[in-house]
């Protein structure tokens, strides 16, 4: 059943800004700053490598309690992924070459082949909110009609896929540990993506071999897996809530607009500090999709100059967890619905 606007998770204001005009207004934020970018990379990388090394030595010496520090290391790794993400948009530093080589190097730490990810992410940006271009760099989402047309097995598999324990549990592990080892989706698009994946794999194998030789398999595994899985799980959660929320704007191709989908189909996750720092302001996702070449370290400037954006598709962390129940797009009601809501609607239509 449809909910009233008062029941909606998001707090979008009645008068949203014009997305095309806003995109023009934001152009002066798109200039990367070499000094700021260098500091963001250097401080984050140094903190991550120092903490990871401390954990290895501490656990290797038998201080297993030191593993309580792995979530912090995981969040630092997530921040390195955000830097890699900005490199992919060419927004981290003024130099394209530096952006690319920093991105490729960080891809070894994040288990994400840079050139493969950059291409798939570019497709994601070009198709956000377009119902006719789903399935590339997105969380797979069916319409109610598509779900109903599937076989019983197909519906069961989709329900399993959309379950929070899979999306935030097995899903992140599969994505970063297995799927990224091959250029999935780009396997026939040329040698470049194979080189990206295989070179990243080779570098990972080389680093892992050296660490195992120095600390042993058990110690490396005990430190590595909690760190990478923390980063992966939080990263997938952020990616989910960025586009899967009550009030998200999706359209068929004929009615789809890039600017409207960017602003209306992306959320603003209002995070407290220090989570904003660890996540590189990626919660300001509506602005990022509207102007993806704004460096993450300048998004706070945007929000200060355009305070109205803080009320567009705004969520807090506790509110955002409710979005994990949403699973299907209802083309009649033009919103994401739960499996239960879709079932009730079918029952009402059958009884009418």
PDB file of C-alpha atoms in Angstrom, residues 93-269:
ATOM      1  CA  UNK A  93      44.421  15.699  -8.714  1.00  0.00           C
ATOM      2  CA  UNK A  94      44.733  18.041 -11.720  1.00  0.00           C
ATOM      3  CA  UNK A  95      46.961  15.566 -13.575  1.00  0.00           C
ATOM      4  CA  UNK A  96      45.158  12.774 -15.439  1.00  0.00           C
ATOM      5  CA  UNK A  97      48.292  10.626 -15.437  1.00  0.00           C
ATOM      6  CA  UNK A  98      48.734  10.964 -11.676  1.00  0.00           C
ATOM      7  CA  UNK A  99      45.071  10.210 -11.108  1.00  0.00           C
ATOM      8  CA  UNK A 100      45.338   7.022 -13.152  1.00  0.00           C
ATOM      9  CA  UNK A 101      48.532   5.712 -11.606  1.00  0.00           C
ATOM     10  CA  UNK A 102      47.441   6.501  -8.065  1.00  0.00           C
ATOM     11  CA  UNK A 103      44.155   4.763  -8.829  1.00  0.00           C
ATOM     12  CA  UNK A 104      45.910   1.686 -10.217  1.00  0.00           C
ATOM     13  CA  UNK A 105      48.254   1.507  -7.221  1.00  0.00           C
ATOM     14  CA  UNK A 106      45.427   1.831  -4.705  1.00  0.00           C
ATOM     15  CA  UNK A 107      43.525  -0.836  -6.627  1.00  0.00           C
ATOM     16  CA  UNK A 108      46.056  -3.360  -5.351  1.00  0.00           C
ATOM     17  CA  UNK A 109      45.227  -2.477  -1.735  1.00  0.00           C
ATOM     18  CA  UNK A 110      41.471  -2.349  -2.339  1.00  0.00           C
ATOM     19  CA  UNK A 111      41.413  -5.546  -4.449  1.00  0.00           C
ATOM     20  CA  UNK A 112      39.742  -3.539  -7.236  1.00  0.00           C
ATOM     21  CA  UNK A 113      41.309  -3.440 -10.740  1.00  0.00           C
ATOM     22  CA  UNK A 114      41.264   0.262 -11.479  1.00  0.00           C
ATOM     23  CA  UNK A 115      40.667   0.348 -15.231  1.00  0.00           C
ATOM     24  CA  UNK A 116      37.907  -2.259 -15.043  1.00  0.00           C
ATOM     25  CA  UNK A 117      36.185  -0.507 -12.174  1.00  0.00           C
ATOM     26  CA  UNK A 118      36.519   2.941 -13.757  1.00  0.00           C
ATOM     27  CA  UNK A 119      34.757   1.785 -16.918  1.00  0.00           C
ATOM     28  CA  UNK A 120      31.931  -0.009 -15.127  1.00  0.00           C
ATOM     29  CA  UNK A 121      31.483   2.946 -12.784  1.00  0.00           C
ATOM     30  CA  UNK A 122      31.292   5.359 -15.722  1.00  0.00           C
ATOM     31  CA  UNK A 123      28.451   3.267 -17.145  1.00  0.00           C
ATOM     32  CA  UNK A 124      26.756   3.349 -13.745  1.00  0.00           C
ATOM     33  CA  UNK A 125      26.894   7.145 -13.704  1.00  0.00           C
ATOM     34  CA  UNK A 126      25.549   7.416 -17.235  1.00  0.00           C
ATOM     35  CA  UNK A 127      22.548   5.199 -16.463  1.00  0.00           C
ATOM     36  CA  UNK A 128      21.543   5.890 -12.869  1.00  0.00           C
ATOM     37  CA  UNK A 129      17.775   5.832 -12.497  1.00  0.00           C
ATOM     38  CA  UNK A 130      17.240   4.530 -16.048  1.00  0.00           C
ATOM     39  CA  UNK A 131      15.012   1.450 -15.848  1.00  0.00           C
ATOM     40  CA  UNK A 132      16.055   0.390 -19.350  1.00  0.00           C
ATOM     41  CA  UNK A 133      19.778   0.370 -18.512  1.00  0.00           C
ATOM     42  CA  UNK A 134      19.941  -1.537 -15.250  1.00  0.00           C
ATOM     43  CA  UNK A 135      22.456  -4.206 -14.341  1.00  0.00           C
ATOM     44  CA  UNK A 136      25.894  -2.672 -14.823  1.00  0.00           C
ATOM     45  CA  UNK A 137      27.550  -1.493 -11.641  1.00  0.00           C
ATOM     46  CA  UNK A 138      24.224  -1.538  -9.818  1.00  0.00           C
ATOM     47  CA  UNK A 139      22.470  -3.598  -7.178  1.00  0.00           C
ATOM     48  CA  UNK A 140      20.213  -5.764  -9.348  1.00  0.00           C
ATOM     49  CA  UNK A 141      16.624  -4.569  -9.041  1.00  0.00           C
ATOM     50  CA  UNK A 142      13.526  -6.013 -10.693  1.00  0.00           C
ATOM     51  CA  UNK A 143      10.209  -4.338 -11.292  1.00  0.00           C
ATOM     52  CA  UNK A 144       7.148  -5.906  -9.667  1.00  0.00           C
ATOM     53  CA  UNK A 145       6.004  -7.158 -13.076  1.00  0.00           C
ATOM     54  CA  UNK A 146       9.403  -8.683 -13.873  1.00  0.00           C
ATOM     55  CA  UNK A 147       9.456 -10.433 -10.506  1.00  0.00           C
ATOM     56  CA  UNK A 148       5.949 -11.846 -11.030  1.00  0.00           C
ATOM     57  CA  UNK A 149       6.911 -13.205 -14.446  1.00  0.00           C
ATOM     58  CA  UNK A 150       9.820 -15.214 -13.055  1.00  0.00           C
ATOM     59  CA  UNK A 151       9.539 -18.876 -12.166  1.00  0.00           C
ATOM     60  CA  UNK A 152       9.194 -19.932  -8.535  1.00  0.00           C
ATOM     61  CA  UNK A 153      12.917 -20.739  -8.511  1.00  0.00           C
ATOM     62  CA  UNK A 154      13.760 -17.380 -10.047  1.00  0.00           C
ATOM     63  CA  UNK A 155      11.700 -15.516  -7.457  1.00  0.00           C
ATOM     64  CA  UNK A 156      13.343 -17.495  -4.640  1.00  0.00           C
ATOM     65  CA  UNK A 157      16.840 -16.747  -5.949  1.00  0.00           C
ATOM     66  CA  UNK A 158      16.020 -13.049  -6.232  1.00  0.00           C
ATOM     67  CA  UNK A 159      14.670 -13.000  -2.677  1.00  0.00           C
ATOM     68  CA  UNK A 160      17.874 -14.634  -1.462  1.00  0.00           C
ATOM     69  CA  UNK A 161      19.990 -12.158  -3.415  1.00  0.00           C
ATOM     70  CA  UNK A 162      18.138  -9.183  -1.950  1.00  0.00           C
ATOM     71  CA  UNK A 163      18.276 -10.441   1.650  1.00  0.00           C
ATOM     72  CA  UNK A 164      20.402  -8.113   3.832  1.00  0.00           C
ATOM     73  CA  UNK A 165      22.565 -11.022   5.019  1.00  0.00           C
ATOM     74  CA  UNK A 166      23.531 -11.698   1.410  1.00  0.00           C
ATOM     75  CA  UNK A 167      23.796  -8.064   0.293  1.00  0.00           C
ATOM     76  CA  UNK A 168      25.940  -7.070   3.267  1.00  0.00           C
ATOM     77  CA  UNK A 169      27.447 -10.449   4.133  1.00  0.00           C
ATOM     78  CA  UNK A 170      28.353 -12.848   1.366  1.00  0.00           C
ATOM     79  CA  UNK A 171      27.918 -10.222  -1.345  1.00  0.00           C
ATOM     80  CA  UNK A 172      30.836  -7.933  -0.404  1.00  0.00           C
ATOM     81  CA  UNK A 173      33.170 -10.921   0.125  1.00  0.00           C
ATOM     82  CA  UNK A 174      32.248 -12.343  -3.278  1.00  0.00           C
ATOM     83  CA  UNK A 175      32.574  -8.976  -5.004  1.00  0.00           C
ATOM     84  CA  UNK A 176      36.002  -7.976  -3.714  1.00  0.00           C
ATOM     85  CA  UNK A 177      37.662 -11.360  -3.206  1.00  0.00           C
ATOM     86  CA  UNK A 178      36.349 -13.245  -6.250  1.00  0.00           C
ATOM     87  CA  UNK A 179      34.446 -11.191  -8.837  1.00  0.00           C
ATOM     88  CA  UNK A 180      37.111  -8.506  -9.153  1.00  0.00           C
ATOM     89  CA  UNK A 181      39.716 -11.118 -10.046  1.00  0.00           C
ATOM     90  CA  UNK A 182      38.315 -11.182 -13.592  1.00  0.00           C
ATOM     91  CA  UNK A 183      37.059  -8.310 -15.797  1.00  0.00           C
ATOM     92  CA  UNK A 184      33.446  -9.461 -15.453  1.00  0.00           C
ATOM     93  CA  UNK A 185      31.225  -7.558 -17.871  1.00  0.00           C
ATOM     94  CA  UNK A 186      34.240  -6.353 -19.862  1.00  0.00           C
ATOM     95  CA  UNK A 187      35.768  -9.683 -20.858  1.00  0.00           C
ATOM     96  CA  UNK A 188      35.141  -9.052 -24.572  1.00  0.00           C
ATOM     97  CA  UNK A 189      35.915  -5.340 -24.516  1.00  0.00           C
ATOM     98  CA  UNK A 190      39.630  -5.570 -25.213  1.00  0.00           C
ATOM     99  CA  UNK A 191      42.943  -6.519 -23.645  1.00  0.00           C
ATOM    100  CA  UNK A 192      43.109  -3.384 -21.495  1.00  0.00           C
ATOM    101  CA  UNK A 193      40.685  -4.737 -18.939  1.00  0.00           C
ATOM    102  CA  UNK A 194      42.350  -8.126 -18.792  1.00  0.00           C
ATOM    103  CA  UNK A 195      45.691  -6.404 -18.211  1.00  0.00           C
ATOM    104  CA  UNK A 196      44.129  -4.320 -15.446  1.00  0.00           C
ATOM    105  CA  UNK A 197      42.676  -7.354 -13.667  1.00  0.00           C
ATOM    106  CA  UNK A 198      45.666  -9.642 -14.120  1.00  0.00           C
ATOM    107  CA  UNK A 199      48.246  -6.992 -13.190  1.00  0.00           C
ATOM    108  CA  UNK A 200      46.281  -6.188 -10.035  1.00  0.00           C
ATOM    109  CA  UNK A 201      46.060  -9.893  -9.200  1.00  0.00           C
ATOM    110  CA  UNK A 202      49.795 -10.343  -9.722  1.00  0.00           C
ATOM    111  CA  UNK A 203      50.620  -7.382  -7.466  1.00  0.00           C
ATOM    112  CA  UNK A 204      48.256  -8.683  -4.774  1.00  0.00           C
ATOM    113  CA  UNK A 205      49.847 -12.136  -4.987  1.00  0.00           C
ATOM    114  CA  UNK A 206      53.313 -10.650  -4.674  1.00  0.00           C
ATOM    115  CA  UNK A 207      52.455  -8.613  -1.580  1.00  0.00           C
ATOM    116  CA  UNK A 208      50.576 -11.525  -0.002  1.00  0.00           C
ATOM    117  CA  UNK A 209      53.518 -13.858  -0.587  1.00  0.00           C
ATOM    118  CA  UNK A 210      55.904 -11.465   1.112  1.00  0.00           C
ATOM    119  CA  UNK A 211      53.609 -10.950   4.103  1.00  0.00           C
ATOM    120  CA  UNK A 212      53.014 -14.685   4.518  1.00  0.00           C
ATOM    121  CA  UNK A 213      56.749 -15.346   4.372  1.00  0.00           C
ATOM    122  CA  UNK A 214      57.340 -12.730   7.095  1.00  0.00           C
ATOM    123  CA  UNK A 215      54.380 -13.381   9.405  1.00  0.00           C
ATOM    124  CA  UNK A 216      52.840 -16.714   8.450  1.00  0.00           C
ATOM    125  CA  UNK A 217      49.516 -17.614   6.858  1.00  0.00           C
ATOM    126  CA  UNK A 218      47.487 -17.575  10.079  1.00  0.00           C
ATOM    127  CA  UNK A 219      48.574 -14.084  11.149  1.00  0.00           C
ATOM    128  CA  UNK A 220      48.149 -12.555   7.708  1.00  0.00           C
ATOM    129  CA  UNK A 221      44.692 -14.123   7.311  1.00  0.00           C
ATOM    130  CA  UNK A 222      43.612 -13.039  10.806  1.00  0.00           C
ATOM    131  CA  UNK A 223      44.495  -9.428  10.052  1.00  0.00           C
ATOM    132  CA  UNK A 224      43.713  -9.231   6.355  1.00  0.00           C
ATOM    133  CA  UNK A 225      40.225 -10.720   6.163  1.00  0.00           C
ATOM    134  CA  UNK A 226      38.580  -8.554   8.866  1.00  0.00           C
ATOM    135  CA  UNK A 227      40.159  -5.449   7.318  1.00  0.00           C
ATOM    136  CA  UNK A 228      39.093  -6.097   3.720  1.00  0.00           C
ATOM    137  CA  UNK A 229      35.639  -7.323   4.737  1.00  0.00           C
ATOM    138  CA  UNK A 230      35.017  -4.267   6.920  1.00  0.00           C
ATOM    139  CA  UNK A 231      35.849  -1.998   3.999  1.00  0.00           C
ATOM    140  CA  UNK A 232      33.843  -4.103   1.548  1.00  0.00           C
ATOM    141  CA  UNK A 233      30.741  -4.402   3.728  1.00  0.00           C
ATOM    142  CA  UNK A 234      30.552  -0.711   4.622  1.00  0.00           C
ATOM    143  CA  UNK A 235      31.275   0.170   1.000  1.00  0.00           C
ATOM    144  CA  UNK A 236      28.451  -2.016  -0.329  1.00  0.00           C
ATOM    145  CA  UNK A 237      26.063  -0.636   2.303  1.00  0.00           C
ATOM    146  CA  UNK A 238      26.915   2.909   1.212  1.00  0.00           C
ATOM    147  CA  UNK A 239      26.483   2.005  -2.444  1.00  0.00           C
ATOM    148  CA  UNK A 240      23.105   0.460  -1.687  1.00  0.00           C
ATOM    149  CA  UNK A 241      21.611   3.387   0.210  1.00  0.00           C
ATOM    150  CA  UNK A 242      22.939   5.832  -2.372  1.00  0.00           C
ATOM    151  CA  UNK A 243      20.345   4.683  -4.922  1.00  0.00           C
ATOM    152  CA  UNK A 244      17.942   2.315  -3.164  1.00  0.00           C
ATOM    153  CA  UNK A 245      15.716   4.425  -0.947  1.00  0.00           C
ATOM    154  CA  UNK A 246      12.114   5.463  -0.531  1.00  0.00           C
ATOM    155  CA  UNK A 247      11.641   8.443  -2.809  1.00  0.00           C
ATOM    156  CA  UNK A 248      14.302   7.526  -5.356  1.00  0.00           C
ATOM    157  CA  UNK A 249      13.574   8.698  -8.900  1.00  0.00           C
ATOM    158  CA  UNK A 250      13.636   6.026 -11.639  1.00  0.00           C
ATOM    159  CA  UNK A 251      12.245   6.384 -15.162  1.00  0.00           C
ATOM    160  CA  UNK A 252      12.011   4.509 -18.420  1.00  0.00           C
ATOM    161  CA  UNK A 253      14.403   5.736 -21.105  1.00  0.00           C
ATOM    162  CA  UNK A 254      11.783   7.854 -22.879  1.00  0.00           C
ATOM    163  CA  UNK A 255      11.192   9.946 -19.733  1.00  0.00           C
ATOM    164  CA  UNK A 256      14.662   9.720 -18.240  1.00  0.00           C
ATOM    165  CA  UNK A 257      16.830  12.804 -17.705  1.00  0.00           C
ATOM    166  CA  UNK A 258      20.455  12.576 -16.614  1.00  0.00           C
ATOM    167  CA  UNK A 259      20.350  15.642 -14.382  1.00  0.00           C
ATOM    168  CA  UNK A 260      17.009  14.848 -12.782  1.00  0.00           C
ATOM    169  CA  UNK A 261      18.029  11.232 -12.172  1.00  0.00           C
ATOM    170  CA  UNK A 262      21.360  12.320 -10.710  1.00  0.00           C
ATOM    171  CA  UNK A 263      19.790  14.600  -8.121  1.00  0.00           C
ATOM    172  CA  UNK A 264      16.505  12.782  -7.547  1.00  0.00           C
ATOM    173  CA  UNK A 265      17.861   9.248  -7.788  1.00  0.00           C
ATOM    174  CA  UNK A 266      20.770   9.673  -5.371  1.00  0.00           C
ATOM    175  CA  UNK A 267      20.623  10.159  -1.627  1.00  0.00           C
ATOM    176  CA  UNK A 268      22.267  12.407   0.921  1.00  0.00           C
ATOM    177  CA  UNK A 269      23.382  10.228   3.822  1.00  0.00           C
TER     178      UNK A 269
END
